[in-house]
Amino acid sequence: MPELLTTDEAADYLRLSERKLYELVAERAVPCSKVTGRWLFPRAALDRWVSAGLIAPAALAQVAAPPIVGGSHDPLLEWALRESNSGLASLPEGSEEGLRRLTQSEVMVAAIHLHRLDGDDETANLDAVAAAPGLHDAVVLGFAQREQGILVASGNPLGLSDMASIATTRARMAQRPPGAGAQLLLLALLARAGIALDDLKLAKPAFPTGPDIAQAIRAGRIDCGIATRSVAKSAGLDFLPLAWERFDLVMRQRDYFMKGPQALFDFMRQAVLRDRAAELGGYDVSDAGAVRLVN
């Protein structure tokens, strides 16, 4: 047997499944090294690791991540989760929180749309996943490109157009939780316009999702907020376009072939998803299901 073992060789040597070995690698519990994109396991180090009793029974009994999609909320994604019979639940708490839960194996998939202060957002999702501790075995799939903008009441009664007009008119503006993609976009837009967050009349507390913002505008509790075109269209609100963004799904490679994600991915490639996206508005799903990164 060679001194450096590949993943399948190491799994056979340790009498573990490859999936369990990947879990131990993710926890940094097993000696290994990544060379040109492949994990290698020094056999002598594995021998010492086993002899020292470092394989704890609790670690070997660790259950898989629950079938939950965490991260950002999206109407098209929630519909696809139901219609695909994926069995995946939704836990919308914001992009950065979704990534955090993914690193802790608290969700199986994270839905993310991240933004940089400098406006270079095309690779923001990929760079965040590549740099995230514990996500060395992640894969990123495209779900859609979405149009984000400012939601206002029908007829735009305050005549809002951009961040400057919102600050000048002291319009009551929604904010999202820290780390949510829409909140990151808001901070980026303010930075480019040279406006401080404190210059806005922000409504409190933060709104969990875009539909929550839409409902508050319709009820007259706030004047505006950032959400997708699909949310505005569904609520009958006016929409002031700001930017198109990448909305991606992140998971560990070992979970890619699980039954739930595979049901979702198969559904994403069907014409019915494209039809629903066109009906909702503000989506480009031409690369839905395409692998954007294998970490």
mmCIF file of C-alpha atoms in Angstrom, residues 68-73 77 89-95 97-99 101 107-112 249:
data_model
loop_
_atom_site.group_PDB
_atom_site.id
_atom_site.type_symbol
_atom_site.label_atom_id
_atom_site.label_comp_id
_atom_site.label_asym_id
_atom_site.label_seq_id
_atom_site.Cartn_x
_atom_site.Cartn_y
_atom_site.Cartn_z
ATOM 1 C CA ILE A 68 -33.039 22.129 5.377
ATOM 2 C CA VAL A 69 -32.240 24.960 2.954
ATOM 3 C CA GLY A 70 -31.008 27.861 5.054
ATOM 4 C CA GLY A 71 -29.876 31.324 4.057
ATOM 5 C CA SER A 72 -31.760 33.800 1.911
ATOM 6 C CA HIS A 73 -35.469 33.820 1.140
ATOM 7 C CA LEU A 77 -36.907 28.739 -4.591
ATOM 8 C CA ALA A 89 -37.527 22.543 4.429
ATOM 9 C CA SER A 90 -36.762 26.276 4.296
ATOM 10 C CA LEU A 91 -35.105 28.344 7.026
ATOM 11 C CA PRO A 92 -34.703 31.904 5.653
ATOM 12 C CA GLU A 93 -32.408 33.883 7.960
ATOM 13 C CA GLY A 94 -30.070 35.672 5.568
ATOM 14 C CA SER A 95 -27.131 34.677 3.375
ATOM 15 C CA GLU A 97 -26.320 33.064 8.572
ATOM 16 C CA GLY A 98 -27.058 30.334 6.044
ATOM 17 C CA LEU A 99 -23.353 29.901 5.353
ATOM 18 C CA ARG A 101 -25.205 27.076 9.625
ATOM 19 C CA VAL A 107 -28.495 22.873 7.279
ATOM 20 C CA MET A 108 -27.874 20.794 4.171
ATOM 21 C CA VAL A 109 -27.986 23.703 1.693
ATOM 22 C CA ALA A 110 -27.379 27.449 1.970
ATOM 23 C CA ALA A 111 -29.022 29.903 -0.461
ATOM 24 C CA ILE A 112 -26.886 33.022 -0.784
ATOM 25 C CA LEU A 249 -27.052 27.233 -3.663
#
